[in-house]
Short mmCIF file of C-alpha atoms in Angstrom, two decimals:
data_model
loop_
_atom_site.label_atom_id
_atom_site.label_comp_id
_atom_site.label_asym_id
_atom_site.label_seq_id
_atom_site.Cartn_x
_atom_site.Cartn_y
_atom_site.Cartn_z
CA MET A 79 7.94 64.96 56.64
CA SER A 80 8.09 65.73 60.30
CA THR A 81 5.04 65.95 62.32
CA HIS A 82 5.64 68.77 64.58
CA ALA A 83 2.80 70.64 66.04
CA SER A 84 1.83 73.74 63.92
CA GLY A 85 2.37 77.30 65.48
CA PRO A 86 5.39 79.51 66.06
CA GLY A 87 8.61 77.95 66.75
CA PRO A 88 9.83 78.04 70.38
CA SER A 89 12.09 80.73 71.56
CA THR A 90 15.86 79.63 71.38
CA ARG A 91 17.00 82.16 74.08
CA GLY A 92 19.34 80.57 76.29
CA THR A 93 19.03 77.31 74.58
CA ARG A 94 22.17 75.23 74.48
CA GLN A 95 20.99 71.65 73.75
CA PHE A 96 19.34 70.36 70.60
CA GLY A 97 18.80 66.77 70.48
CA PRO A 98 22.22 65.19 70.74
CA TYR A 99 23.91 68.47 70.02
CA THR A 100 25.40 71.15 72.38
CA VAL A 101 25.91 74.67 71.12
CA VAL A 102 29.46 75.74 70.60
CA THR A 103 28.70 79.31 69.34
CA ARG A 104 26.15 81.20 67.19
CA LEU A 105 27.17 81.35 63.52
CA ASP A 106 25.58 84.88 62.90
CA THR A 107 27.19 86.67 65.90
CA GLY A 108 28.39 89.92 64.62
CA ILE A 109 25.79 90.42 61.78
CA SER A 110 23.99 93.78 62.16
CA LYS A 111 20.34 93.99 63.42
CA GLN A 112 19.51 95.65 60.17
CA THR A 113 20.60 92.42 58.15
CA PRO A 114 17.67 89.86 58.61
CA VAL A 115 18.67 86.11 59.00
CA PRO A 116 15.71 83.73 58.37
CA GLU A 117 16.50 81.39 61.13
CA HIS A 118 18.63 80.84 64.28
CA ARG A 119 22.07 79.19 63.28
CA PHE A 120 24.63 77.52 65.53
CA ILE A 121 27.76 75.53 65.37
CA ALA A 122 27.10 72.62 67.68
CA ARG A 123 28.78 69.27 68.79
CA SER A 124 27.60 65.97 69.68
CA ALA A 125 27.94 64.67 73.24
CA ASP A 126 30.69 62.42 72.31
CA GLY A 127 32.60 65.04 70.40
CA ASP A 128 32.80 63.05 67.21
CA ARG A 129 30.46 65.19 65.14
CA THR A 130 30.33 68.90 64.70
CA VAL A 131 27.40 70.50 62.72
CA LEU A 132 25.69 73.56 61.55
CA LEU A 133 22.34 73.50 63.27
CA SER A 134 19.45 75.68 62.34
CA ALA A 135 16.11 76.29 64.40
CA PRO A 136 13.12 78.37 63.48
CA LEU A 137 12.64 82.08 64.55
CA ALA A 138 9.91 82.33 67.24
CA THR A 139 7.41 83.93 64.66
CA VAL A 140 7.92 81.10 62.19
CA ASP A 141 5.47 78.27 61.80
CA ALA A 142 7.43 75.21 63.16
CA GLN A 143 5.54 72.69 60.91
CA ARG A 144 6.39 74.73 57.78
CA PHE A 145 9.96 75.20 58.87
CA MET A 146 10.43 71.37 59.28
CA SER A 147 8.79 70.76 55.99
CA GLU A 148 11.20 72.80 54.13
CA ALA A 149 14.19 71.40 55.99
CA ASP A 150 12.83 67.83 54.96
CA ALA A 151 12.61 68.85 51.31
CA SER A 152 16.17 70.34 51.34
CA ARG A 153 17.57 66.81 52.03
CA TYR A 154 17.12 66.10 48.19
CA LEU A 155 18.85 69.12 46.96
CA LEU A 156 21.86 68.60 44.64
CA GLY A 157 24.91 70.49 43.60
CA SER A 158 28.31 71.51 45.02
CA TRP A 159 27.40 74.88 46.54
CA VAL A 160 24.38 73.86 48.84
CA LEU A 161 24.14 72.64 52.32
CA PRO A 162 21.05 70.34 52.68
CA ALA A 163 19.82 69.27 55.92
CA ALA A 164 21.29 65.84 56.84
CA GLU A 165 19.56 65.29 60.17
CA LEU A 166 16.09 66.56 61.52
CA ALA A 167 14.77 66.79 64.97
CA PRO A 168 12.66 63.68 65.91
CA PRO A 169 8.73 64.20 66.22
CA GLY A 170 7.97 65.69 69.54
CA GLU A 171 11.23 67.54 69.93
CA ARG A 172 11.85 71.30 69.64
CA PRO A 173 12.35 71.75 65.86
CA TRP A 174 15.82 71.80 64.35
CA HIS A 175 17.89 70.39 61.52
CA ALA A 176 21.51 70.05 61.04
CA CYS A 177 24.21 69.37 58.35
CA PRO A 178 27.96 68.60 58.83
CA TYR A 179 29.98 71.55 59.79
CA VAL A 180 31.87 73.50 57.11
CA PRO A 181 34.17 76.51 58.24
CA ALA A 182 32.33 79.41 56.60
CA LEU A 183 31.35 82.98 57.21
CA PRO A 184 27.93 84.46 56.45
CA LEU A 185 28.35 86.89 53.38
CA PRO A 186 27.22 89.92 55.58
CA ILE A 187 30.08 89.06 58.07
CA ALA A 188 32.41 88.47 55.16
CA VAL A 189 31.69 91.92 53.69
CA ALA A 190 32.14 93.53 57.25
CA LEU A 191 35.53 91.73 57.77
CA HIS A 192 36.74 93.00 54.41
CA GLY A 193 35.65 96.44 55.26
CA GLY A 194 33.39 96.95 52.42
CA PRO A 195 32.28 95.62 48.96
CA LEU A 196 33.95 92.37 47.89
CA PRO A 197 36.46 92.42 44.97
CA GLU A 198 35.01 92.06 41.58
CA ARG A 199 36.83 88.67 41.00
CA THR A 200 35.32 87.37 44.35
CA VAL A 201 31.73 88.57 43.25
CA SER A 202 31.94 87.14 39.84
CA ALA A 203 32.89 83.75 41.09
CA LEU A 204 30.18 83.96 43.78
CA ALA A 205 27.65 84.71 41.07
CA ILE A 206 28.71 81.72 38.87
CA ALA A 207 28.59 79.20 41.65
CA LEU A 208 25.30 80.38 43.02
CA ALA A 209 23.67 80.45 39.55
CA GLU A 210 25.00 77.00 38.85
CA ASN A 211 23.52 75.40 41.89
CA LEU A 212 20.21 77.27 41.45
CA ALA A 213 20.00 75.82 38.02
CA VAL A 214 20.65 72.47 39.46
CA MET A 215 17.68 73.14 41.84
CA HIS A 216 15.49 74.30 39.27
CA GLY A 217 16.29 71.19 37.15
CA GLN A 218 15.09 69.22 40.12
CA ASN A 219 11.94 71.21 39.73
CA LEU A 220 12.52 72.96 43.22
CA THR A 221 13.09 76.58 44.03
CA HIS A 222 15.32 77.84 46.74
CA ALA A 223 12.77 80.48 47.91
CA GLY A 224 15.12 81.89 50.69
CA LEU A 225 18.31 83.33 48.95
CA CYS A 226 19.51 86.57 50.49
CA PRO A 227 22.86 87.79 51.79
CA SER A 228 22.67 86.01 55.00
CA ALA A 229 21.65 82.75 53.44
CA VAL A 230 25.02 82.48 51.61
CA LEU A 231 28.08 81.16 53.57
CA ILE A 232 31.57 81.89 52.28
CA ALA A 233 33.96 78.72 52.53
CA ALA A 234 37.43 78.58 51.47
CA ASP A 235 36.51 76.45 48.40
CA GLY A 236 33.40 78.43 47.38
CA PRO A 237 29.90 79.48 48.56
CA ARG A 238 27.31 77.41 50.34
CA LEU A 239 23.44 78.01 50.02
CA THR A 240 21.40 77.66 53.20
CA CYS A 241 18.05 78.87 54.58
CA PHE A 242 16.23 76.72 51.85
CA GLY A 243 12.47 77.52 51.86
CA ALA A 244 12.71 80.48 54.25
CA VAL A 245 9.98 82.47 52.22
CA ARG A 246 7.58 79.50 52.33
CA ALA A 247 8.33 78.93 56.15
CA ALA A 248 7.89 82.62 57.06
CA ALA A 249 4.24 82.84 55.61
CA PRO A 250 1.88 80.63 53.55
CA ASP A 251 1.51 81.43 49.88
CA GLY A 252 -1.35 83.94 49.57
CA ALA A 253 -0.19 85.93 52.59
CA THR A 254 1.74 89.11 52.07
CA ARG A 255 5.32 88.69 53.38
CA GLN A 256 6.70 92.25 53.25
CA GLU A 257 7.17 92.44 56.84
CA ALA A 258 7.74 88.78 57.65
CA ALA A 259 10.35 88.26 60.27
CA GLY A 260 13.73 87.10 59.05
CA LEU A 261 13.06 87.96 55.41
CA ASP A 262 15.32 90.63 53.81
CA PRO A 263 12.86 92.97 51.94
CA GLY A 264 15.72 93.96 49.48
CA SER A 265 16.11 90.36 48.40
CA LEU A 266 12.52 89.43 48.37
CA PRO A 267 11.16 89.22 44.98
CA PRO A 268 8.00 91.51 44.67
CA GLU A 269 5.81 88.81 43.48
CA GLN A 270 6.73 86.80 46.65
CA ALA A 271 6.45 89.63 48.93
CA ALA A 272 2.57 89.93 47.69
CA GLY A 273 2.22 86.33 48.68
CA GLY A 274 2.77 84.67 45.32
CA LEU A 275 3.93 81.11 44.91
CA PRO A 276 7.85 80.97 44.74
CA ARG A 277 9.02 80.37 41.05
CA PRO A 278 12.49 79.99 39.69
CA LEU A 279 12.61 83.50 38.21
CA GLY A 280 12.22 84.82 41.94
CA ASP A 281 15.38 83.03 42.74
CA VAL A 282 16.94 85.00 39.90
CA TYR A 283 15.72 88.24 41.62
CA ALA A 284 17.16 87.12 44.89
CA LEU A 285 20.50 86.19 43.37
CA GLY A 286 20.61 89.66 41.69
CA ALA A 287 20.01 91.43 45.13
CA THR A 288 22.62 89.07 46.91
CA LEU A 289 25.26 89.84 44.35
CA ALA A 290 24.48 93.47 44.52
CA TYR A 291 25.02 93.30 48.33
CA ALA A 292 28.39 91.32 47.83
CA ALA A 293 29.43 94.18 45.17
CA THR A 294 28.17 97.33 47.13
CA GLY A 295 26.99 96.46 50.56
CA TYR A 296 23.45 97.06 49.59
CA THR A 297 20.70 94.76 48.08
CA THR A 298 19.19 97.58 46.04
CA PRO A 299 21.99 100.00 44.97
CA GLU A 300 21.79 102.59 42.13
CA ARG A 301 22.91 101.01 38.90
CA GLU A 302 26.04 103.17 38.72
CA GLU A 303 27.32 101.73 41.87
CA LEU A 304 27.58 98.19 40.44
CA PRO A 305 30.79 97.07 38.83
CA PRO A 306 30.81 97.61 35.11
CA ALA A 307 31.21 93.89 34.31
CA LEU A 308 28.05 93.03 36.58
CA ARG A 309 26.01 96.21 36.14
CA SER A 310 23.78 94.94 33.21
CA LEU A 311 23.40 91.53 34.42
CA VAL A 312 22.51 92.27 38.02
CA SER A 313 20.21 95.09 36.93
CA ARG A 314 18.19 92.76 34.83
CA CYS A 315 17.90 90.33 37.73
CA LEU A 316 16.46 92.95 39.69
CA SER A 317 13.66 93.78 37.30
CA ARG A 318 10.28 93.77 39.10
CA ASP A 319 8.75 92.07 35.95
CA PRO A 320 9.80 88.42 36.19
CA ALA A 321 9.73 88.06 32.32
CA HIS A 322 12.62 90.64 31.99
CA ARG A 323 14.84 88.73 34.23
CA PRO A 324 17.66 86.60 32.68
CA GLN A 325 17.51 82.82 32.42
CA LEU A 326 20.21 81.25 34.46
CA SER A 327 21.81 79.51 31.62
CA ASP A 328 22.21 83.01 29.93
CA PHE A 329 23.41 84.40 33.13
CA ILE A 330 26.03 81.94 33.50
CA GLY A 331 27.03 82.17 29.85
CA GLU A 332 27.49 85.90 29.98
CA LEU A 333 29.81 85.76 33.10
CA THR A 334 31.91 82.93 31.80
CA GLY A 335 32.18 83.92 28.20
CA GLY A 336 30.34 80.86 26.94
CA SER A 337 33.39 78.65 28.18
CA GLN A 338 32.42 74.87 28.49
CA PRO A 339 32.72 73.25 31.95
CA ASP A 340 35.44 70.66 32.51
CA THR A 341 34.43 67.07 32.39
CA PRO A 342 33.16 66.07 35.80
CA ALA A 343 34.52 63.28 37.80
CA GLY A 344 32.08 60.42 38.56
CA PHE A 345 28.54 61.48 38.79
CA ALA A 346 29.25 65.14 39.75
CA PRO A 347 27.37 67.74 37.52
CA PRO A 348 29.62 69.72 35.09
CA SER A 349 30.58 73.19 36.67
CA ARG A 350 32.11 76.21 35.29
CA ALA A 351 32.59 77.63 38.88
CA GLU A 352 35.50 75.54 39.51
CA ALA A 353 37.68 77.51 37.23
CA PHE A 354 36.84 80.67 39.06
CA LEU A 355 37.21 79.39 42.65
CA GLY A 356 40.98 78.88 42.44
CA PRO A 357 43.73 80.28 44.68
CA GLY A 358 43.16 84.02 45.13
CA TRP A 359 39.24 83.94 44.74
CA LEU A 360 38.91 85.17 48.22
CA PRO A 361 40.82 88.03 49.88
CA ALA A 362 43.37 86.91 52.30
CA ARG A 363 41.72 88.50 55.33
CA LEU A 364 38.54 86.29 54.77
CA ILE A 365 40.76 83.18 54.44
CA ALA A 366 42.29 84.06 57.74
CA ALA A 367 39.01 84.57 59.36
CA ILE A 368 37.81 81.12 58.14
CA VAL A 369 40.86 79.35 59.43
CA HIS A 370 40.38 81.32 62.90
CA GLN A 371 36.76 80.17 63.12
CA SER A 372 37.66 76.50 62.27
CA ALA A 373 40.61 76.49 65.01
CA SER A 374 38.24 78.17 67.60
CA VAL A 375 35.54 75.63 66.97
CA LEU A 376 38.07 72.68 67.17
CA ALA A 377 39.54 74.07 70.37
CA ALA A 378 36.21 74.85 72.00
CA GLU A 379 35.44 73.04 75.16
CA VAL A 380 31.87 71.96 75.25
CA ARG A 381 30.15 71.13 78.56
CA LEU A 382 28.40 67.89 78.33
CA PRO A 383 24.57 67.72 78.90
CA ALA A 384 23.53 65.56 81.89
CA PRO A 385 22.89 62.05 80.73
CA THR A 386 19.12 62.19 80.48
CA GLN A 387 18.75 60.55 76.98
CA ALA A 388 20.11 57.35 75.29
CA PRO A 389 23.64 57.92 73.64
CA VAL A 390 23.80 58.39 69.96
CA PRO A 391 24.63 55.17 68.13
CA ALA A 392 28.37 55.21 66.98
CA SER A 393 27.27 53.59 63.80
CA TRP A 394 25.46 56.76 62.56
CA PRO A 395 27.48 58.68 59.91
CA PRO A 396 28.45 62.33 60.56
CA GLY A 397 25.34 64.47 60.33
CA GLY A 398 23.40 61.30 59.30
CA ALA A 399 19.80 61.00 59.82
CA PRO A 400 18.64 58.16 62.09
CA SER A 401 15.63 56.95 60.10
CA PRO A 402 15.16 56.24 56.41
CA ALA A 403 14.77 59.20 54.10
CA PRO A 404 11.09 59.88 53.20
CA VAL A 405 9.59 60.18 49.69
CA PRO A 406 10.68 63.38 48.36
CA HIS A 407 8.14 66.27 47.85
CA PRO A 408 6.95 67.16 44.48
CA SER A 409 8.14 70.53 43.30
CA ARG A 410 6.39 73.77 44.48
#
């Protein structure tokens, strides 16, 4: 675990340098101010130009130690549709963490670029992939505790979960979180808003809210606004009583018709989502936007920082951490 001093994170206003990385652009430029984002997110590049990363830093109101603790815990997350931290800021530096760059759009930007709710096929594929990855996390005895529309990135081959632990980083358990900065009130499970310990069924609530947003543009739509194929399932996810929310295994089974996943290659977990994420799962406009982002980042010229620190050893792998991984946390 990192040992940054406790207290609100420093402001990132005007910051272009985080450790060995120089900011290329903000990831969330274009998201409405009415759509909360739990952390500052950037696309950044190493001084030698060899590594491009998605880099996150805490909001000014977030406790830096809690933020770094959640980032540390995320390094052990498994699954095909999650972006765990691969590198953490060294003790004593301003807090940040990074993972290898994947060309992707935050879900709110994808909805805006599409001009409204996403197609039912897209939302269904998104639902299966996110539910499968949450199930993997819960099997690790971990909860995401941060799922919301802005926490989901849309890549060409499927979604990616980010913002792990945002609920815990925003406020400690026992403190109300209804107005915590960066948390989307429509995606925040009622029990967690009241200060309760994040539990797996809270992730199910947040999943329902996120899918409702993808399908309607709102996290708390009227039942009739939801697509018929998702109406019952999403409505049950959004039950205020956790006991009335579906188990993820049932959720996945209903959406896939009980089909069995293909035999995985190597040690990868079996996945039903692969069959739903083939060509055509994303509208062409979003594919074009993802390609445009990738080309723009590749072409960006980054002004190198003054040589005030030792160069990053070339032997580190892309996005790799410079120190051995610590012993993982127990579940929360």
